Coordinates of C-alpha atoms and ligand atoms in Angstrom, one line a residue:
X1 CA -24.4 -11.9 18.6
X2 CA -22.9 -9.5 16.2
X3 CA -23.4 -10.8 12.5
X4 CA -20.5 -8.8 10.9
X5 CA -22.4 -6.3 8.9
X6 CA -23.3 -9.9 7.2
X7 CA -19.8 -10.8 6.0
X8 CA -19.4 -14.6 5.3
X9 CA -19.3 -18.1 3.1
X10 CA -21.2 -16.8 -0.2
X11 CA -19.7 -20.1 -1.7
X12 CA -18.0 -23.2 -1.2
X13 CA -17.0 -26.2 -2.9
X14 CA -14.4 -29.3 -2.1
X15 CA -12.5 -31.0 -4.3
X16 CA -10.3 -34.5 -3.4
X17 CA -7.8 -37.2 -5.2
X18 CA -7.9 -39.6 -8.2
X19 CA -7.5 -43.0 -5.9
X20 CA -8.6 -44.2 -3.0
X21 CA -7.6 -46.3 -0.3
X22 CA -11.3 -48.6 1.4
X23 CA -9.8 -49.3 5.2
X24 CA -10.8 -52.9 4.8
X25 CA -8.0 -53.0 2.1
X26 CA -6.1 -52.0 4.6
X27 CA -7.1 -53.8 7.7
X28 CA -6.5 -56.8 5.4
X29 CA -2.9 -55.8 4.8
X30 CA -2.2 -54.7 8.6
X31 CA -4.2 -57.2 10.3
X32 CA -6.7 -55.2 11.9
X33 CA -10.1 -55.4 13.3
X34 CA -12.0 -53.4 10.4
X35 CA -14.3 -52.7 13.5
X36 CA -11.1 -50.5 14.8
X37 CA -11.2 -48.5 11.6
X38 CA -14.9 -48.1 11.1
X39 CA -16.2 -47.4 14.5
X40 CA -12.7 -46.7 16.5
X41 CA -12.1 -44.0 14.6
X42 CA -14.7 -43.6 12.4
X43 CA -13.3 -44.1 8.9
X44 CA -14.7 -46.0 5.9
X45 CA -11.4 -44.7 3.4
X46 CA -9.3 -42.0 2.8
X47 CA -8.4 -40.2 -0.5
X48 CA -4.6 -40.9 -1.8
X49 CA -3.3 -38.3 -4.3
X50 CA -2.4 -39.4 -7.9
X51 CA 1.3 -38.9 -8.7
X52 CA 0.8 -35.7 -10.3
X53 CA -1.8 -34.2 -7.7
X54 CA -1.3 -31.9 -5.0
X55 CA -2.0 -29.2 -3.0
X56 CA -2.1 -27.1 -5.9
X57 CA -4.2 -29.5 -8.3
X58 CA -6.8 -29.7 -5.8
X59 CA -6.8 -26.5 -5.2
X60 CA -7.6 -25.4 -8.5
X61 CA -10.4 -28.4 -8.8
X62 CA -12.2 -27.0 -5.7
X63 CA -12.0 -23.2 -7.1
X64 CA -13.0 -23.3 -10.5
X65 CA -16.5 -23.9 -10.0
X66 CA -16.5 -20.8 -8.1
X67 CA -14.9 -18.8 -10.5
X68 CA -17.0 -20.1 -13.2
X69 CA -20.1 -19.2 -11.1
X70 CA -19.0 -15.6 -9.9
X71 CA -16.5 -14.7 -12.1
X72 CA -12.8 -12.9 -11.0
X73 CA -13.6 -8.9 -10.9
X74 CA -14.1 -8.9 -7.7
X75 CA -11.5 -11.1 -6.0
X76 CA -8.5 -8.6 -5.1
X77 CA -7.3 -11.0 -2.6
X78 CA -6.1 -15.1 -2.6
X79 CA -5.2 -17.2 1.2
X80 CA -4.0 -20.3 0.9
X81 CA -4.4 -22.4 3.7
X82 CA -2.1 -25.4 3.9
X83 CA 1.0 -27.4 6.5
X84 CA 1.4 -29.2 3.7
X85 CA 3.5 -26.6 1.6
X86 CA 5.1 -27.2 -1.7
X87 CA 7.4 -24.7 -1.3
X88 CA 9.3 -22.7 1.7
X89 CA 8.9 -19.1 -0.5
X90 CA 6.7 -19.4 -3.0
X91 CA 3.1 -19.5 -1.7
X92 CA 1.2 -22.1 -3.6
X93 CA -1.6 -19.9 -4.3
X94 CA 0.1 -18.4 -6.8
X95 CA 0.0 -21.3 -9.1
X96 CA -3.6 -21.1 -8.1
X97 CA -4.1 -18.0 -9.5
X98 CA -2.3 -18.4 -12.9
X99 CA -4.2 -21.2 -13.6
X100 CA -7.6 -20.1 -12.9
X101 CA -6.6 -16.8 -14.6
X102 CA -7.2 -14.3 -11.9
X103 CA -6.5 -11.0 -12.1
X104 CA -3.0 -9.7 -11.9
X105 CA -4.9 -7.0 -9.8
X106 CA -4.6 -9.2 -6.8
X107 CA -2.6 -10.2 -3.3
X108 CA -2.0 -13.9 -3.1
X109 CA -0.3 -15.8 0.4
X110 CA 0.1 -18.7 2.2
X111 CA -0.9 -19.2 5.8
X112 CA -0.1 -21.5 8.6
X113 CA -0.8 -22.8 11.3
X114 CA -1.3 -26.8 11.5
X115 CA -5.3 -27.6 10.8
X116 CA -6.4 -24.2 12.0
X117 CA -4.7 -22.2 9.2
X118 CA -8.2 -22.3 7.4
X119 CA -9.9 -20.4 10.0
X120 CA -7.1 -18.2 10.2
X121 CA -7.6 -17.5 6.6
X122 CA -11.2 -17.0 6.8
X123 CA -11.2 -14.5 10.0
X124 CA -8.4 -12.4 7.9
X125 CA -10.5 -12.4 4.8
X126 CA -13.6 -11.3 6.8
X127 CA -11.4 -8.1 8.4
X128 CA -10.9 -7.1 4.2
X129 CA -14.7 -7.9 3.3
X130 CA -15.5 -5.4 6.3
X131 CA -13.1 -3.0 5.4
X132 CA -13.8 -2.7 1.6
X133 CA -17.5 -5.0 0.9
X134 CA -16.9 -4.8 -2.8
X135 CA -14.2 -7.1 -3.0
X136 CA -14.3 -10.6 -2.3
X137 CA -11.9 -12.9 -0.8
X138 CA -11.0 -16.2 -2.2
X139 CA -10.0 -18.9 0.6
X140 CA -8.5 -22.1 -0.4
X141 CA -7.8 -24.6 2.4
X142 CA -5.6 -27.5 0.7
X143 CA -3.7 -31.1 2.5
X144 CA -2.5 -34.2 1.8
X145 CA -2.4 -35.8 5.5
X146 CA 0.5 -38.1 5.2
X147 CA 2.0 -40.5 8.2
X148 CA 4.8 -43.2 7.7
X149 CA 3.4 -46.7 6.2
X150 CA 2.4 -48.5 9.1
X151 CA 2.1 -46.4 11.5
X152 CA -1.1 -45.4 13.9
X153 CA -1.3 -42.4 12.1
X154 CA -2.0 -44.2 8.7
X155 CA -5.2 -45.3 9.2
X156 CA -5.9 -41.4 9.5
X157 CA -4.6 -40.3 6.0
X158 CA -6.5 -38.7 3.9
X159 CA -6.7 -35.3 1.1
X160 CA -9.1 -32.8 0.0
X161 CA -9.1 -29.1 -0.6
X162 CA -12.2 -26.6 0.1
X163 CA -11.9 -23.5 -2.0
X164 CA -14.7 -20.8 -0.1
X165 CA -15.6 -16.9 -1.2
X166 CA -16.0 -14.8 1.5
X167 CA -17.9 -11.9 0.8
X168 CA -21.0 -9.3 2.0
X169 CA -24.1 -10.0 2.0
X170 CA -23.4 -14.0 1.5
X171 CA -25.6 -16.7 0.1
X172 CA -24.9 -19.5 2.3
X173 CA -23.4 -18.9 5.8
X174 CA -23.1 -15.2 8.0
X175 CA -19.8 -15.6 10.6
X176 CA -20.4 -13.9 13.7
X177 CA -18.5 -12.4 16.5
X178 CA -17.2 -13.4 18.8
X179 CA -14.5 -15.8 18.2
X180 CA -13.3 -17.6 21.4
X181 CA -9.7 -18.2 21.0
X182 CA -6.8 -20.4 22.6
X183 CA -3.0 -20.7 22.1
X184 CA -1.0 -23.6 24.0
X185 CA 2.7 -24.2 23.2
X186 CA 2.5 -28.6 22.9
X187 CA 4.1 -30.8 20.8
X188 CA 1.1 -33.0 19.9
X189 CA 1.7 -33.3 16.1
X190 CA 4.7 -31.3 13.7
X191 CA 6.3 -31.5 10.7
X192 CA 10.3 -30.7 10.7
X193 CA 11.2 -29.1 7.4
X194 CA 13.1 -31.9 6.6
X195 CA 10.7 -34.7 6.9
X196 CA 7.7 -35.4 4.6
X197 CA 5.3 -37.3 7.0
X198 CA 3.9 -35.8 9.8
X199 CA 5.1 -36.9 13.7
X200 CA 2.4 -36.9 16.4
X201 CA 1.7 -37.9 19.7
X202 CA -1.6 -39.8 18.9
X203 CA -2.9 -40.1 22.5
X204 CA -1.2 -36.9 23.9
X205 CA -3.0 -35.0 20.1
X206 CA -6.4 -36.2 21.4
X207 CA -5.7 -34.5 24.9
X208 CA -4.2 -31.5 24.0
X209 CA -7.5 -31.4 21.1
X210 CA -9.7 -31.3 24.3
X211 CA -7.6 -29.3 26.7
X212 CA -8.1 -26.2 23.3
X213 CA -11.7 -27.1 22.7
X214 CA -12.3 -26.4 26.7
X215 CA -10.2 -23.2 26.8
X216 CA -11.7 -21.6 23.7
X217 CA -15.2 -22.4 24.9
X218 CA -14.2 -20.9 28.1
X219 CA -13.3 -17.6 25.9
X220 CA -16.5 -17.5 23.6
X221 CA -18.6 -17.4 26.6
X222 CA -16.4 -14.9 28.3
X223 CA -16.8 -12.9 25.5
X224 CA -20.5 -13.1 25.4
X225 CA -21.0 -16.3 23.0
X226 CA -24.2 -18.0 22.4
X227 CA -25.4 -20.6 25.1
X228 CA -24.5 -24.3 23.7
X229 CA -28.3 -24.9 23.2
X230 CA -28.5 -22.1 20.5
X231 CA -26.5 -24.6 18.1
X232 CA -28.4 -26.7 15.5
X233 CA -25.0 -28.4 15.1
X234 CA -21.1 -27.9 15.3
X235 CA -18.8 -28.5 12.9
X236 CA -15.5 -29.9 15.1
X237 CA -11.8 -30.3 12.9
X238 CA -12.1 -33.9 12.1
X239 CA -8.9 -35.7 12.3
X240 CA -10.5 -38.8 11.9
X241 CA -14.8 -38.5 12.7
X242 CA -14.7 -39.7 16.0
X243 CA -12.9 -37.1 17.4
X244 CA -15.8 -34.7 16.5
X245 CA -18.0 -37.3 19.0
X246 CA -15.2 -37.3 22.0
X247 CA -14.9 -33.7 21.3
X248 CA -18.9 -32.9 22.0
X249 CA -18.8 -35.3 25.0
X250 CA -15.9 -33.1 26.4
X251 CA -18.1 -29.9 25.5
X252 CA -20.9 -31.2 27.3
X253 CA -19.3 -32.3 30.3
X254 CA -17.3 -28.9 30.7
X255 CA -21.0 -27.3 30.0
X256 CA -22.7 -29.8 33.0
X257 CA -24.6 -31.1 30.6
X258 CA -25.7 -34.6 29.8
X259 CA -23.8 -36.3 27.7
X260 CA -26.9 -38.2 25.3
X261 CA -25.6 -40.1 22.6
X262 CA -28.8 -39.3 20.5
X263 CA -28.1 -35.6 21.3
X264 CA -24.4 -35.6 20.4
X265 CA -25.5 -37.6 17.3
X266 CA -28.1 -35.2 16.0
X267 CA -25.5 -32.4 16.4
X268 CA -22.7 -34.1 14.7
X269 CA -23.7 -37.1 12.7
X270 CA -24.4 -35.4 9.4
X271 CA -21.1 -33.1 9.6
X272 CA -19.7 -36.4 9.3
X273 CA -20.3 -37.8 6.0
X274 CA -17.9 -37.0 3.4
X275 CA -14.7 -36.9 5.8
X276 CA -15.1 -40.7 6.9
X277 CA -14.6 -41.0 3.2
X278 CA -11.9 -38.5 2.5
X279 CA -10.0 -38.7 5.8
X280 CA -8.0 -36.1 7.3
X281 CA -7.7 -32.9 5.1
X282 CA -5.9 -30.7 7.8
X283 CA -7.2 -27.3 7.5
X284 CA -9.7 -28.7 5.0
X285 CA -11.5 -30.8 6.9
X286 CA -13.4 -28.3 9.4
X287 CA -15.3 -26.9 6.2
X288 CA -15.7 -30.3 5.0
X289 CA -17.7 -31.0 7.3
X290 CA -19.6 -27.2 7.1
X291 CA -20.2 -28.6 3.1
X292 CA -21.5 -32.2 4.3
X293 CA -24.1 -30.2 6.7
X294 CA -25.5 -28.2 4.8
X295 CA -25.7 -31.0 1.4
X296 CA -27.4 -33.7 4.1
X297 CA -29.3 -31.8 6.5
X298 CA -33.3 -30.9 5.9
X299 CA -33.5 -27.1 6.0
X300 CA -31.5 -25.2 8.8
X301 CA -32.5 -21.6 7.3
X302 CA -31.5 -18.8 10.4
X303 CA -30.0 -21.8 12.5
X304 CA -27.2 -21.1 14.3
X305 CA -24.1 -23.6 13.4
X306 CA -21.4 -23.7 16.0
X307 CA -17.8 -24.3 14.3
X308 CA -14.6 -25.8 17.0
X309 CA -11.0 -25.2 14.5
X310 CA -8.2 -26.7 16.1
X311 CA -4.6 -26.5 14.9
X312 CA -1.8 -28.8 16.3
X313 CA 1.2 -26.8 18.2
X314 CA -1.6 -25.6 19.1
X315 CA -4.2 -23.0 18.1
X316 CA -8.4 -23.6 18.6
X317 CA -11.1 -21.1 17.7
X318 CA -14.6 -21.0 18.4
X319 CA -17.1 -19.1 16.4
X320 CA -20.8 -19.3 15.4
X321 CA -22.2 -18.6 11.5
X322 CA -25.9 -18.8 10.7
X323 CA -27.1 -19.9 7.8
X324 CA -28.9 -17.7 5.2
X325 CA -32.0 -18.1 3.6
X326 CA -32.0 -19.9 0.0
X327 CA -28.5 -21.5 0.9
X328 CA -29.8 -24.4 -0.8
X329 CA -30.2 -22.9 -4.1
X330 CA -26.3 -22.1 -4.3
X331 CA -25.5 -25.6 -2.7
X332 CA -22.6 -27.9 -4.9
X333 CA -24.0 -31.5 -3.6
X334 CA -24.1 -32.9 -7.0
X335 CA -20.3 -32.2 -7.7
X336 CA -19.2 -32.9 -3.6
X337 CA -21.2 -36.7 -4.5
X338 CA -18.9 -37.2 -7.9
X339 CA -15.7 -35.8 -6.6
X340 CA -16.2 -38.7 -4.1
X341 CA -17.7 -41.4 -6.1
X342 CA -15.3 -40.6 -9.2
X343 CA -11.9 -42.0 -7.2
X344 CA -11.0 -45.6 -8.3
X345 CA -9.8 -47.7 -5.5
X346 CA -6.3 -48.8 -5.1
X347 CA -4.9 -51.7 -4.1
X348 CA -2.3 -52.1 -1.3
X349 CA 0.7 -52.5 -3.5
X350 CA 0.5 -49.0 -5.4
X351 CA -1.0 -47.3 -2.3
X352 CA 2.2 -48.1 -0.9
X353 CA 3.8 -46.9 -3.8
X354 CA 2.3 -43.5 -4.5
X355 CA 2.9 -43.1 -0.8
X356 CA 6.8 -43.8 -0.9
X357 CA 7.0 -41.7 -4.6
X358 CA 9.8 -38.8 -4.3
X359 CA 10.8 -36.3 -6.6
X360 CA 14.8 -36.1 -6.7
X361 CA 16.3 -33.6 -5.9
X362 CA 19.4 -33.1 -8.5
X363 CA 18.0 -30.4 -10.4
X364 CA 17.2 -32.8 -13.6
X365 CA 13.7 -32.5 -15.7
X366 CA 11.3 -35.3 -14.0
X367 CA 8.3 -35.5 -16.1
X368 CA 5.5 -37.0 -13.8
X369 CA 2.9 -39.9 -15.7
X370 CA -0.6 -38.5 -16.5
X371 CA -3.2 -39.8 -13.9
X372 CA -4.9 -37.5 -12.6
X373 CA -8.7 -36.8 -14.6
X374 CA -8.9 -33.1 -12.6
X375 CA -8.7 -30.1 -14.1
X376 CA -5.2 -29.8 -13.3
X377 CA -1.6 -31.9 -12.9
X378 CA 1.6 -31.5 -12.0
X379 CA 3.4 -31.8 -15.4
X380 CA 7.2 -31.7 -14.4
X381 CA 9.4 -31.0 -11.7
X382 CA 12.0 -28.9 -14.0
X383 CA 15.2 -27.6 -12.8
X384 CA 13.7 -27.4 -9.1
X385 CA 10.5 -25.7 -10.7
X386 CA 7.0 -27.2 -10.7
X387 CA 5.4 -27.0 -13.8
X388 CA 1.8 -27.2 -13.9
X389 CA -0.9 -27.3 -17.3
X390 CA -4.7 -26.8 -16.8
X391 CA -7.0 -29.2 -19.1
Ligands
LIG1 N1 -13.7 -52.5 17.2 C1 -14.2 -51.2 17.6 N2 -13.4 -50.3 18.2 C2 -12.1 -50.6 18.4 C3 -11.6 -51.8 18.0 C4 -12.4 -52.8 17.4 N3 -12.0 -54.0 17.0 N4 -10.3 -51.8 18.3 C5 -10.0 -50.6 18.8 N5 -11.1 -49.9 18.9 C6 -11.2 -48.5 19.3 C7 -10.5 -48.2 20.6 O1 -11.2 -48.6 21.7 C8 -10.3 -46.7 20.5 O2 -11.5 -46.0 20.8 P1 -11.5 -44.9 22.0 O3 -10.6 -43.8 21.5 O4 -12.9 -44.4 22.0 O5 -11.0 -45.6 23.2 C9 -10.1 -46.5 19.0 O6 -10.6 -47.6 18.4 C10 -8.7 -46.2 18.6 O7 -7.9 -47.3 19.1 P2 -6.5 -47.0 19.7 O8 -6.5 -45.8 20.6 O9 -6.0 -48.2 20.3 O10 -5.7 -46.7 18.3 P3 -4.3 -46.2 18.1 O11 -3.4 -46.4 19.3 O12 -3.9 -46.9 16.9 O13 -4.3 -44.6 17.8 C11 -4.9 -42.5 17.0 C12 -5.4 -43.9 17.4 C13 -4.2 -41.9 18.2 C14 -6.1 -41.7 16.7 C15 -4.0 -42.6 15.8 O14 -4.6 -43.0 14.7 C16 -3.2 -41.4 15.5 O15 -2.1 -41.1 16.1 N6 -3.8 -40.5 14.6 C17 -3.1 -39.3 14.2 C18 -3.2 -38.2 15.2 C19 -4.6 -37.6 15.3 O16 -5.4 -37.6 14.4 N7 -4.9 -36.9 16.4 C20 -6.1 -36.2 16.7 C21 -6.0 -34.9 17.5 S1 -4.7 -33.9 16.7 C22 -5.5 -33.0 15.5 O17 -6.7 -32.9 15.5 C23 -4.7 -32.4 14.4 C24 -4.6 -33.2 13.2 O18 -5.4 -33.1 12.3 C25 -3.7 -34.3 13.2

């Protein structure tokens, strides 16, 4: 394994909503088995955006703390990672970057590509780090996972946004080479321009999930990838936590091996904790579960750490990082715990709500009510405009 001249994660930190939504709220509203929800799927609650949050909010409440900590010099370059755009021009990081005051001195865009634009972003920002290792990238990965009321999706739902700096010589986690890659035209889960909930094929999403996970394993060990065994543990895309579990049971299979459930457990079980609390965060959620590693797990100093992106439509990537000594010193566990455990719960009636709130779209100044206790809100839509203020 290459280990990129030591280009990688030299920070990281999440950020999520004001509200959540506890599933046995809402298996008492839809008549559910909680059991469905807690061990089906493998979600405890999601995170429901306030009505002035978003992409861009959260955004800016995962990256301060890693602006505060490292400061702006260095950071010539912003990717946004989102399929959950505010905008079809404007890239959202650009709000970003005006209100964390980076330097004008700087390239900022949006990238996309379902749930995988996140690695996409972080693969580009490592080819920059490697051509120039002064400058540091700034990666933001941003969703708000949003299916009709009612539907199977719902359950699923969920928001969060990792903000990561990619730089040399990094503190927490070295990406290596290879990457095994796959790309699969299917119609598993889209968004038409026009519509502001997702549509997806639940069962057929699941498949065509597996189907990428098995050709981009087939690719990393074509192009000399570690041996499955190397891997202390994998973080999987987790569109709802048990698909990390079917997805390691497919791995093993395609591998020969057994499948164990105490061996698939101690790969994956602590990558799990914050997302069955957050839900889905799209391109998000595959770091989230990097972050909920590395804040849980006793020391995994030089482990290898296997990572499976997938993107609906469909993109997958496979890579391997490994983590650097004295990652714990630079860990954010304290702020990951009360970005959780600050959310107040909702009830069923202004979930439903916040869920069915629209701007309109007549050109006219909508203020928005103050909710949100983050570091930013979404003041106004104005004349088509968004207009933010920072606390
Ligand atoms: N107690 C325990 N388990 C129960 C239960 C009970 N009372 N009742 C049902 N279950 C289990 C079922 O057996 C099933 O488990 P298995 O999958 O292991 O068989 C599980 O709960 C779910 O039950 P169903 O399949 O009947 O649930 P569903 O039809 O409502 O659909 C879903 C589930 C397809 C995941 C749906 O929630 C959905 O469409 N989600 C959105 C799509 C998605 O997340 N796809 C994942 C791959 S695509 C991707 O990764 C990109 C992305 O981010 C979207």
């Amino acid at each position: 394994m290459t280990q990129d001249a030591a280009i990688g994660i030299h920070d990281l930190s999440f950020a999520t909503t004001e509200f959540v939504l506890n599933h046995t709220t809402l298996a008492e509203h839809d008549g559910t088995d909680i059991g469905k929800y807690h061990r089906g799927i493998g979600q405890q609650s999601m995170s429901v955006p306030a009505a002035d949050e978003d992409i861009v909010t959260m955004a800016v409440a995962a990256a301060a703390p890693i602006t505060a900590r490292h400061g702006t010099d260095q950071i010539r370059t912003v990717l946004f990672a989102t399929e959950t755009s505010i905008d079809q021009s404007k890239a959202a990081g650009i709000y970003v970057h005006s209100l964390l005051g980076l330097p004008s001195s700087a390239r900022v865009v949006e990238l996309k590509q379902a749930c995988y634009g996140g690695t996409a972003a972080l693969q580009l920002a490592i080819g920059l780090v490697r051509r120039d290792p002064t400058q540091r990238v700034l990666v933001i990965a941003s969703d708000v996972s949003k299916y009709e009321l009612d539907s199977p999706g719902e359950p699923t739902q969920g928001a969060a946004a990792v903000a990561m700096l990619v730089a040399a010589d990094p503190a927490l986690l070295r990406i290596e080479d290879p990457s095994g890659l796959y790309t699969a035209d299917v119609m598993d889960f889209w968004r038409p321009n026009y519509r502001s909930t997702a549509l997806v094929d639940g069962h057929e999403s699941i498949t065509a999930y597996l189907q990428a996970l098995e050709g981009s394993w087939k690719d990393y060990t074509e192009q000399g990838g570690r041996p499955l065994g190397d891997f202390a543990a994998f973080c999987y895309h987790q569109p709802f936590t048990k698909m990390a579990y079917k997805a390691h049971c497919h791995l093993l299979n395609v591998c020969g091996q057994d499948t164990d459930p105490d061996e698939i457990a101690r790969v994956l079980e602590l990558t799990t904790a914050y997302n069955t609390v957050l839900g889905n965060s799209y391109t998000a959620s595959m770091y989230i579960a990097l972050a909920s590693l590395l804040d849980h797990a006793d020391d995994l100093t030089d482990r290898a750490v296997g990572f499976v992106s997938y993107g609906s439509g469909s993109v997958a990537e496979i890579f391997g990082g490994t983590v650097v000594p004295g990652y714990r010193k630079h860990l954010r566990t304290a702020g990951h715990r009360e970005a959780i455990d600050r959310r107040r719960p909702l009830d069923i009636a202004r979930y439903r709500e916040l869920h069915e709130r629209s701007f309109p779209t007549d050109g006219g100044v909508h203020p928005v009510p103050r909710q949100t206790g983050g570091p930013a809100r979404l003041l106004a839509l104005d004349h088509h405009k968004r207009l933010y203020e920072s606390r």
